Amino acid sequence: RMRSSPSSSAAMASSFALRRLHMRGKGGLCKCLQKGRCGSLHAVQAERLEQAQRSILISCYSRPTEKKFLKYLSRHGDVKKYFFYESYGVYAVVEFANRDGVASLLEEAVIPSVSNEALVPFKSRLLSLKNLSSVDSNHFKHFECVKIVTNKHSWGTVSTLQVVSLTETYQLTDENIRLRFLVCSLLQDIAAAYFPECTIKPFGSSVNGFGKLGCDLDMILDLDGISGGKPKSVLSLEFQLKRANSERAVTQSILSVIGECVDQFGPGCVGVQKILNARCPLLRFAHQPSGFQCDLTASNRVAIKSTELLYLYGELDPRVRSLVFTVRCWARTHGITSGIPGAWITNFSLTIMVLFFLQKRSPPIIPTLDHLAELAGSADKCVIEGNDCTFVIDISKIQLQSNTETLEHLLREFFEFYATFAFSKMSINIRKGKEQNKPEVAPLHIQNPFETSLNISKNVNATQLDRFVALCQESLWLLQQSGTNTPRVGNRSNTATPWGLATLLLPSQVAGVKSRKKRRREPASERIKGLLDSLKNNSQPKKS
Ligand code: GTP
Ligand code: MG
């Protein structure tokens, strides 16, 4: 399918990122996963979940050589993929060609004997490999570990990165995504003790295409597969079920028992918190072997739909992902967003703001949600608790307009757009692609795309909104000073060297929001000039 071809280097970057995959072993991802274009998130998820069920996670105590390790595993079945990573020790993710390999390996595994302690005899696919001694280790190359986690405070290195390589460097890698699906699959084994037909799958930034290394793992316990059954005959036989006052009460009791189970029997799961009175009840815990901070919810189908929508928008044009990613990094660097819940703008709200901005370009880069709903077929119909969540899933039905603005130009325009947006009167609405009068008083009003009477940024206070606006003004000013604001369509050298971006990601440059007015009247300080010059001279990306 032909699309408008933006001259931005993002397209090249995403294909480069895919080529960069350093998986070893036989076989490969299916074509649609390689291209990241199955058309729908649903199809990508189904394949990833199936892969995860054929996979195991091994803690490698004695650091075997790669050759020995493979030889040992191959005795149990055909190894399709494997990789090593480090997180308080070395771990390996191993994908067998089929589930028999996993079963054979588990059959050989033993429950260890320990003195002075007692063990809960729960057999999972999280194993430890102890006695593959590496006597001949000098003769073989030791394995390399891929990067699964990143230092969350390493933004200093971003100063020399460019807009595209920023996305490429910090976006989730294939290995990281595999590990996320494997963690879901391991938890599913635990939940299956109660609900054998359940599925646990990731949503949010782990799969919406905007996730950055180190982001949390949002999971949903999906019990929908349990409902339904064969068509009724004359005689009707039905299950007797426990009843509760509301869906919410059912969700709370399910999460409560699964929380207990994860806490007491879940290998590697620590610090389990049951947050059952939240608007959306959830379990929060850390999965130590992967290093992921996990949130497990149930009956949160609207969030799955939001994830599918963000994924779809990200698939439409490579500039969407790069711009969202850059804005998310920029916001995090300056404390606009935070890992702690509070009055901050969330990444979800920020993403919707970027999408809205892209709908407002002339011509628009992405269509409105109403338009995506118009294109939907009968199979796309989706109503959740009375909310119409229908939109087209088949990406090939979406016609894009020809907009060739560069990423750097879009970034500058983004700052300008929100530096001057009428937040006091208007609401951001991606359904209509137009600002609407605010239906209620709140500093920032962003209509929930599916539960349209709700404001997704209700938590944001005036101080946080003011900080956001001031930072947009400041960043715009910095970009104007750096002189990179002229869009030169089709000129690769321009798109590849947005060195002005580097200044936006240095906390020291944009942090002085209070002195904004003063700075505006003054020419750029010598310090900033010197910095920009050094960045100009050093505009090649450095990979960390
Ligand atoms: P990170 O900050 O990288 O974790 O981004 P995220 O997109 O995963 O956000 P978060 O973990 O806060 O939420 C997970 C998903 O839940 C989001 O992607 C949305 O789909 C959904 N979500 C989060 N906040 C809201 C909200 O206020 N309203 C609605 N409707 N959905 C939300
Ligand atoms: Mg998340």
Coordinates of C-alpha atoms and ligand atoms in Angstrom, one line a residue:
R1 CA 0.0 0.0 0.0
M2 CA 1.4 3.4 -0.9
R3 CA 1.4 6.1 1.6
S4 CA 2.3 9.7 1.5
S5 CA 6.1 9.6 1.9
P6 CA 7.4 12.1 4.4
S7 CA 10.9 13.1 3.8
S8 CA 11.6 12.6 7.5
S9 CA 14.3 10.2 8.4
A10 CA 11.9 8.4 10.8
A11 CA 10.9 5.8 8.2
M12 CA 14.5 4.9 7.6
A13 CA 15.1 4.8 11.3
S14 CA 12.3 2.4 12.0
S15 CA 13.4 0.0 9.2
F16 CA 16.9 0.3 10.6
A17 CA 15.7 -0.5 14.1
L18 CA 14.1 -3.7 12.8
R19 CA 17.2 -4.7 10.8
R20 CA 19.2 -4.0 14.0
L21 CA 17.5 -6.9 15.8
H22 CA 20.3 -9.0 17.1
M23 CA 18.5 -12.2 17.8
R24 CA 20.4 -15.4 17.4
G25 CA 19.3 -18.9 16.6
K26 CA 17.3 -20.4 13.8
G27 CA 14.1 -19.1 12.2
G28 CA 12.7 -15.7 12.6
L29 CA 9.7 -13.6 13.4
C30 CA 6.8 -14.0 11.1
K31 CA 6.8 -11.4 8.3
C32 CA 4.1 -9.3 9.8
L33 CA 6.0 -9.0 13.1
Q34 CA 9.3 -8.2 11.3
K35 CA 7.5 -5.4 9.5
G36 CA 5.5 -4.5 12.6
R37 CA 2.5 -4.4 10.3
C38 CA 0.0 -7.0 11.0
G39 CA -2.6 -4.4 10.5
S40 CA -3.9 -4.8 14.0
L41 CA -2.5 -5.1 17.4
H42 CA -4.7 -8.0 18.0
A43 CA -2.9 -10.1 15.4
V44 CA 0.6 -9.1 16.7
Q45 CA -0.5 -10.0 20.2
A46 CA -1.8 -13.4 19.3
E47 CA 1.5 -14.3 17.7
R48 CA 3.6 -12.9 20.6
L49 CA 1.5 -14.7 23.2
E50 CA 1.8 -18.0 21.4
Q51 CA 5.6 -17.5 21.2
A52 CA 5.7 -16.8 24.9
Q53 CA 4.0 -20.0 25.7
R54 CA 6.8 -21.9 24.0
S55 CA 9.4 -20.0 25.9
I56 CA 11.1 -20.3 29.2
L57 CA 13.2 -18.0 31.4
I58 CA 16.4 -19.4 32.8
S59 CA 18.6 -17.9 35.5
C60 CA 22.2 -18.9 34.6
Y61 CA 24.2 -19.2 37.8
S62 CA 27.4 -20.6 36.3
R63 CA 27.6 -18.7 33.0
P64 CA 27.8 -21.6 30.6
T65 CA 29.3 -21.1 27.2
E66 CA 26.9 -20.4 24.5
K67 CA 27.7 -23.7 22.7
K68 CA 27.2 -25.8 25.8
F69 CA 24.0 -24.0 26.7
L70 CA 22.6 -24.7 23.3
K71 CA 23.7 -28.3 23.2
Y72 CA 22.0 -28.9 26.5
L73 CA 18.7 -27.3 25.5
S74 CA 18.7 -29.0 22.1
R75 CA 18.4 -32.3 23.8
H76 CA 14.9 -31.3 24.8
G77 CA 13.7 -29.8 21.5
D78 CA 14.4 -27.5 18.6
V79 CA 15.5 -24.1 19.9
K80 CA 14.0 -21.4 17.7
K81 CA 15.4 -18.3 19.5
Y82 CA 17.4 -17.4 22.5
F83 CA 19.1 -14.4 24.0
F84 CA 20.8 -13.5 27.3
Y85 CA 20.3 -10.4 29.3
E86 CA 21.6 -9.1 32.7
S87 CA 19.4 -8.1 35.6
Y88 CA 20.9 -8.9 39.0
G89 CA 22.5 -11.9 37.3
V90 CA 22.4 -13.4 33.9
Y91 CA 19.2 -14.7 32.4
A92 CA 18.3 -16.4 29.2
V93 CA 15.0 -16.3 27.3
V94 CA 14.7 -19.5 25.2
E95 CA 11.9 -20.1 22.7
F96 CA 11.4 -23.7 21.6
A97 CA 9.9 -24.5 18.3
N98 CA 7.0 -26.2 20.1
R99 CA 5.7 -26.8 23.6
D100 CA 7.1 -30.3 23.8
G101 CA 10.5 -28.8 24.2
V102 CA 9.3 -26.9 27.3
A103 CA 7.6 -29.9 28.7
S104 CA 10.7 -32.1 28.2
L105 CA 12.9 -29.6 30.0
L106 CA 10.4 -29.2 32.9
E107 CA 10.3 -32.9 33.3
E108 CA 14.1 -33.0 33.8
A109 CA 14.0 -30.0 36.2
V110 CA 14.1 -30.8 39.9
I111 CA 12.8 -29.0 43.0
P112 CA 16.1 -28.0 44.7
S113 CA 16.8 -29.2 48.2
V114 CA 17.7 -26.4 50.7
S115 CA 18.6 -26.5 54.3
N116 CA 17.0 -24.4 57.0
E117 CA 14.2 -23.3 54.7
A118 CA 11.1 -24.8 53.2
L119 CA 10.1 -24.3 49.6
V120 CA 6.6 -23.9 48.0
P121 CA 6.7 -26.6 45.4
F122 CA 5.3 -24.6 42.5
K123 CA 6.7 -25.6 39.2
S124 CA 6.9 -22.7 36.8
R125 CA 8.8 -21.9 33.5
L126 CA 11.2 -19.7 35.5
L127 CA 14.2 -22.0 36.1
S128 CA 17.7 -21.9 37.3
L129 CA 20.6 -23.6 35.5
K130 CA 23.3 -24.5 37.9
N131 CA 25.7 -27.3 36.9
L132 CA 26.7 -26.6 33.3
S133 CA 30.3 -26.2 34.3
S134 CA 32.4 -24.2 31.9
V135 CA 35.6 -26.1 32.1
D136 CA 36.2 -25.5 28.4
S137 CA 35.0 -21.9 28.6
N138 CA 38.3 -20.5 27.3
H139 CA 37.8 -22.3 24.0
F140 CA 34.5 -20.6 23.2
K141 CA 33.3 -17.1 23.0
H142 CA 31.2 -16.2 26.0
F143 CA 27.7 -15.0 25.1
E144 CA 26.8 -11.4 24.9
C145 CA 24.0 -9.9 26.9
V146 CA 21.4 -7.7 25.2
K147 CA 20.2 -4.6 26.8
I148 CA 16.9 -5.1 28.5
V149 CA 16.8 -2.3 31.0
T150 CA 18.2 1.1 30.8
N151 CA 19.3 3.5 33.4
K152 CA 16.3 5.7 34.0
H153 CA 18.5 8.7 34.8
S154 CA 20.7 8.5 31.8
W155 CA 19.1 11.3 29.8
G156 CA 22.4 13.2 29.9
T157 CA 23.6 11.0 27.0
V158 CA 20.6 12.3 24.9
S159 CA 22.3 15.6 24.4
T160 CA 24.1 14.3 21.4
L161 CA 21.3 12.2 20.0
Q162 CA 19.1 13.3 17.2
V163 CA 15.4 13.1 16.9
V164 CA 15.3 9.8 15.1
S165 CA 18.1 8.1 16.9
L166 CA 16.5 9.1 20.1
T167 CA 13.5 6.9 19.3
E168 CA 15.7 4.2 17.9
T169 CA 17.9 4.1 21.0
Y170 CA 15.2 4.2 23.7
Q171 CA 12.3 2.4 22.1
L172 CA 11.5 -1.1 23.2
T173 CA 13.6 -3.7 21.5
D174 CA 12.3 -7.0 20.1
E175 CA 13.9 -8.8 23.1
N176 CA 12.4 -6.5 25.6
I177 CA 8.9 -7.1 24.1
R178 CA 9.5 -10.8 24.1
L179 CA 10.4 -10.7 27.7
R180 CA 7.2 -8.7 28.5
F181 CA 5.0 -11.3 26.8
L182 CA 6.9 -14.1 28.6
V183 CA 6.2 -12.4 32.0
C184 CA 2.5 -12.2 31.0
S185 CA 2.6 -15.9 30.1
L186 CA 4.3 -16.9 33.4
L187 CA 1.6 -15.0 35.3
Q188 CA -1.1 -16.6 33.2
D189 CA 0.1 -20.0 34.5
I190 CA -0.5 -18.8 38.0
A191 CA -4.0 -17.3 37.3
A192 CA -4.9 -20.5 35.4
A193 CA -5.0 -22.3 38.7
Y194 CA -8.3 -20.5 39.3
F195 CA -9.4 -19.7 35.7
P196 CA -7.9 -22.3 33.2
E197 CA -9.2 -20.4 30.2
C198 CA -7.9 -17.0 31.1
T199 CA -5.4 -15.0 29.1
I200 CA -3.0 -12.4 30.5
K201 CA -1.8 -9.9 27.9
P202 CA 0.0 -6.7 27.9
F203 CA -1.5 -3.3 27.1
G204 CA -0.3 0.3 27.3
S205 CA 3.1 1.4 26.3
S206 CA 4.5 -2.2 26.3
V207 CA 2.6 -2.7 23.0
N208 CA 1.2 0.6 21.8
G209 CA 4.4 1.4 19.9
F210 CA 5.4 4.4 22.2
G211 CA 7.1 2.4 25.0
K212 CA 10.5 3.4 26.1
L213 CA 13.0 1.0 27.7
G214 CA 12.2 0.8 31.4
C215 CA 8.5 1.6 31.1
D216 CA 6.1 -0.3 33.3
L217 CA 4.4 -3.5 32.2
D218 CA 0.6 -3.1 32.2
M219 CA -1.3 -6.4 32.0
I220 CA -4.9 -7.3 31.7
L221 CA -6.4 -10.6 33.0
D222 CA -8.8 -11.4 30.2
L223 CA -11.7 -13.7 31.2
D224 CA -13.8 -13.2 28.2
G225 CA -12.8 -16.5 26.7
I226 CA -14.6 -18.2 29.5
S227 CA -18.0 -16.8 28.6
G228 CA -20.2 -18.2 25.7
G229 CA -20.7 -21.8 24.9
K230 CA -22.6 -24.0 22.4
P231 CA -26.0 -22.8 21.1
K232 CA -28.8 -23.7 23.4
S233 CA -30.7 -27.0 22.8
V234 CA -34.2 -27.7 24.1
L235 CA -32.8 -28.8 27.4
S236 CA -30.7 -26.0 28.9
L237 CA -27.8 -26.9 31.1
E238 CA -26.0 -24.0 32.8
F239 CA -23.2 -23.5 35.3
Q240 CA -24.1 -22.4 38.8
L241 CA -22.1 -19.3 39.6
K242 CA -21.3 -17.1 42.6
R243 CA -22.9 -13.7 42.3
A244 CA -21.8 -10.3 43.4
N245 CA -23.3 -6.8 43.5
S246 CA -21.4 -5.4 40.5
E247 CA -18.8 -6.1 37.9
R248 CA -16.4 -4.1 40.0
A249 CA -17.0 -6.3 43.0
V250 CA -16.3 -9.4 40.9
T251 CA -13.1 -7.8 39.6
Q252 CA -12.0 -6.9 43.1
S253 CA -12.5 -10.4 44.4
I254 CA -10.7 -12.1 41.4
L255 CA -7.8 -9.7 41.7
S256 CA -7.7 -10.3 45.5
V257 CA -7.2 -14.0 45.2
I258 CA -4.8 -13.8 42.3
G259 CA -2.9 -11.2 44.3
E260 CA -2.6 -13.7 47.2
C261 CA -1.5 -16.4 44.8
V262 CA 1.1 -14.2 43.1
D263 CA 2.4 -13.0 46.4
Q264 CA 2.7 -16.5 48.0
F265 CA 3.5 -18.7 45.1
G266 CA 4.7 -16.5 42.2
P267 CA 8.4 -17.1 41.5
G268 CA 10.2 -13.8 41.2
C269 CA 7.2 -11.7 42.1
V270 CA 7.9 -9.3 45.0
G271 CA 6.2 -6.4 46.8
V272 CA 2.7 -7.3 45.8
Q273 CA 0.2 -4.5 46.5
K274 CA -3.5 -4.9 46.1
I275 CA -4.9 -1.6 45.0
L276 CA -8.5 -2.7 44.8
N277 CA -10.3 0.6 45.6
A278 CA -8.8 2.5 42.7
R279 CA -11.2 3.6 39.8
C280 CA -9.7 0.7 38.0
P281 CA -8.7 -2.0 40.6
L282 CA -5.2 -3.5 40.1
L283 CA -2.4 -5.5 41.5
R284 CA 1.1 -3.8 41.6
F285 CA 4.3 -5.8 42.0
A286 CA 7.8 -6.1 40.8
H287 CA 8.9 -9.0 38.7
Q288 CA 12.5 -9.4 39.8
P289 CA 14.0 -11.6 37.0
S290 CA 12.9 -9.2 34.3
G291 CA 13.2 -6.0 36.4
F292 CA 9.7 -4.9 35.2
Q293 CA 7.3 -3.0 37.4
C294 CA 4.0 -4.7 36.8
D295 CA 0.4 -3.5 37.0
L296 CA -2.2 -6.3 36.6
T297 CA -5.9 -5.2 36.0
A298 CA -9.0 -7.2 35.0
S299 CA -12.1 -6.1 33.0
N300 CA -10.3 -3.0 31.6
R301 CA -11.4 -3.5 28.0
V302 CA -11.6 0.3 27.3
A303 CA -7.8 0.5 28.0
I304 CA -7.2 -2.3 25.5
K305 CA -9.2 -0.4 23.0
S306 CA -7.2 2.8 23.7
T307 CA -4.0 0.8 23.3
E308 CA -5.2 -0.5 19.9
L309 CA -6.1 3.0 18.8
L310 CA -2.7 4.4 19.7
Y311 CA -1.0 1.5 18.0
L312 CA -3.1 2.1 14.9
Y313 CA -2.2 5.8 14.8
G314 CA 1.5 4.9 15.3
E315 CA 1.3 2.6 12.3
L316 CA -0.2 5.1 10.0
D317 CA 2.9 7.4 9.6
P318 CA 6.4 6.9 11.0
R319 CA 6.4 10.6 12.1
V320 CA 3.7 9.8 14.7
R321 CA 5.9 7.5 16.7
S322 CA 9.0 9.6 16.5
L323 CA 7.1 12.8 17.5
V324 CA 5.3 11.1 20.4
F325 CA 8.5 9.5 21.5
T326 CA 10.4 12.7 21.4
V327 CA 7.7 14.7 23.2
R328 CA 7.5 11.9 25.9
C329 CA 11.3 12.0 26.5
W330 CA 11.3 15.8 26.5
A331 CA 8.4 15.8 29.1
R332 CA 10.1 13.3 31.3
T333 CA 13.4 15.1 31.2
H334 CA 11.8 18.2 32.5
G335 CA 9.5 16.6 35.1
I336 CA 6.3 17.3 33.1
T337 CA 5.5 13.6 33.5
S338 CA 6.5 11.5 36.4
G339 CA 6.6 7.9 37.5
I340 CA 4.7 8.8 40.6
P341 CA 0.9 9.4 40.4
G342 CA -0.1 13.0 41.1
A343 CA -1.1 16.2 39.4
W344 CA 1.3 15.7 36.5
I345 CA 0.3 15.2 32.9
T346 CA 0.4 11.5 32.1
N347 CA 2.1 9.9 29.1
F348 CA -1.4 8.9 27.9
S349 CA -2.6 12.5 28.0
L350 CA 0.6 13.7 26.3
T351 CA 0.2 11.2 23.5
I352 CA -3.4 12.3 22.9
M353 CA -2.1 15.9 22.8
V354 CA 0.4 15.0 20.1
L355 CA -2.2 13.1 18.1
F356 CA -4.5 16.1 18.3
F357 CA -1.8 18.4 17.1
L358 CA -1.1 16.0 14.1
Q359 CA -4.8 16.1 13.3
K360 CA -4.7 19.9 13.2
R361 CA -1.9 20.1 10.6
S362 CA -2.8 21.3 7.2
P363 CA -3.2 18.9 5.6
P364 CA -3.8 16.6 8.6
I365 CA -1.2 13.9 9.1
I366 CA -3.6 11.5 10.8
P367 CA -7.4 11.3 10.6
T368 CA -9.9 12.0 13.3
L369 CA -11.3 9.2 15.5
D370 CA -14.8 9.9 14.0
H371 CA -13.4 9.3 10.6
L372 CA -11.8 6.0 11.7
A373 CA -15.3 5.1 13.1
E374 CA -16.9 5.9 9.8
L375 CA -14.5 3.5 8.0
A376 CA -15.3 0.6 10.4
G377 CA -16.9 -2.6 9.1
S378 CA -19.4 -4.8 11.0
A379 CA -16.5 -6.9 12.4
D380 CA -15.0 -3.8 14.0
K381 CA -18.1 -3.0 16.0
C382 CA -17.3 -2.7 19.7
V383 CA -19.5 -1.4 22.5
I384 CA -18.1 -1.5 26.0
E385 CA -20.4 -0.7 28.9
G386 CA -22.6 1.4 26.6
N387 CA -19.6 3.3 25.1
D388 CA -19.1 3.0 21.4
C389 CA -15.5 2.1 20.9
T390 CA -15.8 1.2 17.2
F391 CA -13.1 2.2 14.7
V392 CA -11.6 0.6 11.7
I393 CA -8.9 -2.1 12.3
D394 CA -7.9 -2.7 8.8
I395 CA -5.2 -0.1 8.2
S396 CA -5.4 -0.5 4.4
K397 CA -8.8 1.2 4.4
I398 CA -7.4 4.4 5.7
Q399 CA -6.4 7.0 3.1
L400 CA -3.8 9.5 4.3
Q401 CA -3.4 13.0 3.0
S402 CA -0.1 14.1 1.5
N403 CA 1.7 16.1 4.2
T404 CA 5.5 16.3 3.9
E405 CA 6.4 18.3 6.9
T406 CA 9.7 17.2 8.5
L407 CA 9.9 16.0 12.1
E408 CA 12.0 19.0 13.2
H409 CA 9.4 21.3 11.8
L410 CA 6.6 19.4 13.5
L411 CA 8.4 19.5 16.8
R412 CA 8.8 23.2 16.6
E413 CA 5.2 23.6 15.6
F414 CA 4.1 21.3 18.4
F415 CA 5.7 23.7 20.9
E416 CA 4.2 26.7 19.2
F417 CA 0.7 25.1 19.1
Y418 CA 0.6 24.4 22.8
A419 CA 2.5 27.5 23.8
T420 CA -0.5 29.4 22.5
F421 CA -3.4 27.0 23.0
A422 CA -6.5 28.4 24.6
F423 CA -6.4 25.9 27.5
S424 CA -8.7 28.1 29.7
K425 CA -11.7 27.7 27.3
M426 CA -11.1 24.8 25.0
S427 CA -11.0 21.0 25.3
I428 CA -8.7 18.7 23.3
N429 CA -10.8 16.3 21.3
I430 CA -9.3 13.7 18.9
R431 CA -12.7 12.4 18.0
K432 CA -13.5 15.6 16.2
G433 CA -10.0 16.7 15.5
K434 CA -11.1 20.1 16.6
E435 CA -11.0 21.9 20.0
Q436 CA -14.4 22.1 21.7
N437 CA -15.7 24.3 24.4
K438 CA -14.8 22.9 27.8
P439 CA -17.8 21.1 29.2
E440 CA -16.5 21.4 32.8
V441 CA -14.0 23.4 34.8
A442 CA -10.6 21.9 34.8
P443 CA -7.2 23.4 34.0
L444 CA -6.6 20.9 31.3
H445 CA -9.5 19.1 29.5
I446 CA -8.8 16.2 27.2
Q447 CA -11.8 14.3 26.2
N448 CA -11.5 10.5 26.9
P449 CA -11.7 9.1 23.3
F450 CA -14.1 6.3 24.3
E451 CA -15.8 7.4 27.5
T452 CA -16.5 10.8 26.0
S453 CA -18.0 12.3 29.1
L454 CA -14.7 11.9 31.0
N455 CA -11.6 14.1 31.1
I456 CA -8.4 12.0 30.9
S457 CA -6.4 14.8 32.5
K458 CA -8.7 15.6 35.4
N459 CA -5.8 15.1 37.7
V460 CA -3.7 17.9 36.2
N461 CA -3.6 21.1 38.3
A462 CA -3.0 24.7 37.1
T463 CA 0.6 24.7 38.2
Q464 CA 1.5 21.7 36.2
L465 CA -0.3 23.0 33.1
D466 CA 1.5 26.4 33.5
R467 CA 4.8 24.5 33.6
F468 CA 3.9 22.6 30.5
V469 CA 3.0 25.8 28.6
A470 CA 6.1 27.7 29.9
L471 CA 8.3 24.8 28.8
C472 CA 6.7 24.8 25.3
Q473 CA 7.5 28.5 25.0
E474 CA 11.0 28.0 26.3
S475 CA 11.7 25.1 23.9
L476 CA 10.3 27.0 21.0
W477 CA 12.5 29.9 21.8
L478 CA 15.6 27.6 22.0
L479 CA 14.7 26.0 18.7
Q480 CA 14.4 29.5 17.1
Q481 CA 17.7 30.5 18.6
S482 CA 19.4 27.4 17.2
G483 CA 18.2 28.2 13.7
T484 CA 17.0 24.7 12.9
N485 CA 13.5 25.7 12.4
T486 CA 13.4 26.0 8.6
P487 CA 11.8 22.9 7.1
R488 CA 13.7 21.8 4.1
V489 CA 11.6 19.1 2.6
G490 CA 13.5 16.3 1.1
N491 CA 16.9 17.5 2.4
R492 CA 18.3 14.5 4.3
S493 CA 21.1 16.4 5.8
N494 CA 18.7 18.7 7.5
T495 CA 16.5 15.9 8.8
A496 CA 19.5 13.9 10.0
T497 CA 21.0 16.7 12.0
P498 CA 18.4 18.3 14.3
W499 CA 21.0 19.4 16.7
G500 CA 18.6 21.9 18.2
L501 CA 16.8 19.0 19.8
A502 CA 19.7 18.2 21.9
T503 CA 19.4 21.5 23.7
L504 CA 15.8 20.6 24.6
L505 CA 16.8 17.5 26.4
L506 CA 19.4 19.1 28.5
P507 CA 17.7 19.9 31.8
S508 CA 19.9 22.9 32.4
Q509 CA 18.7 24.7 29.3
V510 CA 15.0 24.6 29.7
A511 CA 14.7 24.3 33.4
G512 CA 14.9 28.0 34.0
V513 CA 11.3 28.6 33.0
K514 CA 10.9 31.4 35.5
S515 CA 13.5 33.5 33.7
R516 CA 11.8 32.9 30.3
K517 CA 10.5 36.5 29.8
K518 CA 13.9 37.9 30.6
R519 CA 15.7 35.5 28.2
R520 CA 13.3 36.3 25.4
R521 CA 14.4 39.9 25.3
E522 CA 18.1 39.0 25.5
P523 CA 20.2 37.4 22.8
A524 CA 21.2 33.8 23.5
S525 CA 23.8 33.7 26.2
E526 CA 27.3 32.9 25.4
R527 CA 27.0 29.6 27.3
I528 CA 24.1 28.4 25.2
K529 CA 25.8 29.6 22.0
G530 CA 28.9 27.6 23.0
L531 CA 26.9 24.6 23.7
L532 CA 25.0 24.8 20.5
D533 CA 28.2 25.1 18.5
S534 CA 29.7 22.1 20.2
L535 CA 26.5 20.1 19.4
K536 CA 26.6 21.4 15.8
N537 CA 30.1 20.1 15.5
N538 CA 29.1 16.8 17.1
S539 CA 25.9 16.1 15.4
Q540 CA 26.5 12.4 14.8
P541 CA 24.4 10.2 17.1
K542 CA 26.2 8.4 19.8
K543 CA 24.7 5.1 20.9
S544 CA 24.8 4.2 24.5
Ligands
GTP1 P1 3.9 4.7 30.5 O1 3.9 6.0 31.2 O2 5.1 4.5 29.6 O3 3.5 3.5 31.4 O4 2.6 4.9 29.4 P2 1.3 4.1 29.3 O5 0.7 4.5 28.0 O6 1.5 2.6 29.5 O7 0.4 4.6 30.5 P3 -0.1 4.0 31.8 O8 0.8 2.9 32.3 O9 -0.4 5.1 32.7 O10 -1.5 3.4 31.3 C1 -1.7 2.2 30.6 C2 -2.8 2.4 29.6 O11 -4.0 2.6 30.3 C3 -2.7 3.6 28.6 O12 -1.9 3.4 27.5 C4 -4.1 3.8 28.2 O13 -4.5 2.9 27.2 C5 -4.8 3.5 29.5 N1 -5.0 4.7 30.3 C6 -4.1 5.3 31.2 N2 -4.7 6.4 31.7 C7 -5.9 6.5 31.3 C8 -7.0 7.4 31.5 O14 -6.9 8.4 32.2 N3 -8.1 7.1 30.8 C9 -8.3 6.1 30.0 N4 -9.4 5.9 29.4 N5 -7.3 5.2 29.8 C10 -6.1 5.4 30.4
MG2 MG 2.3 1.9 31.3

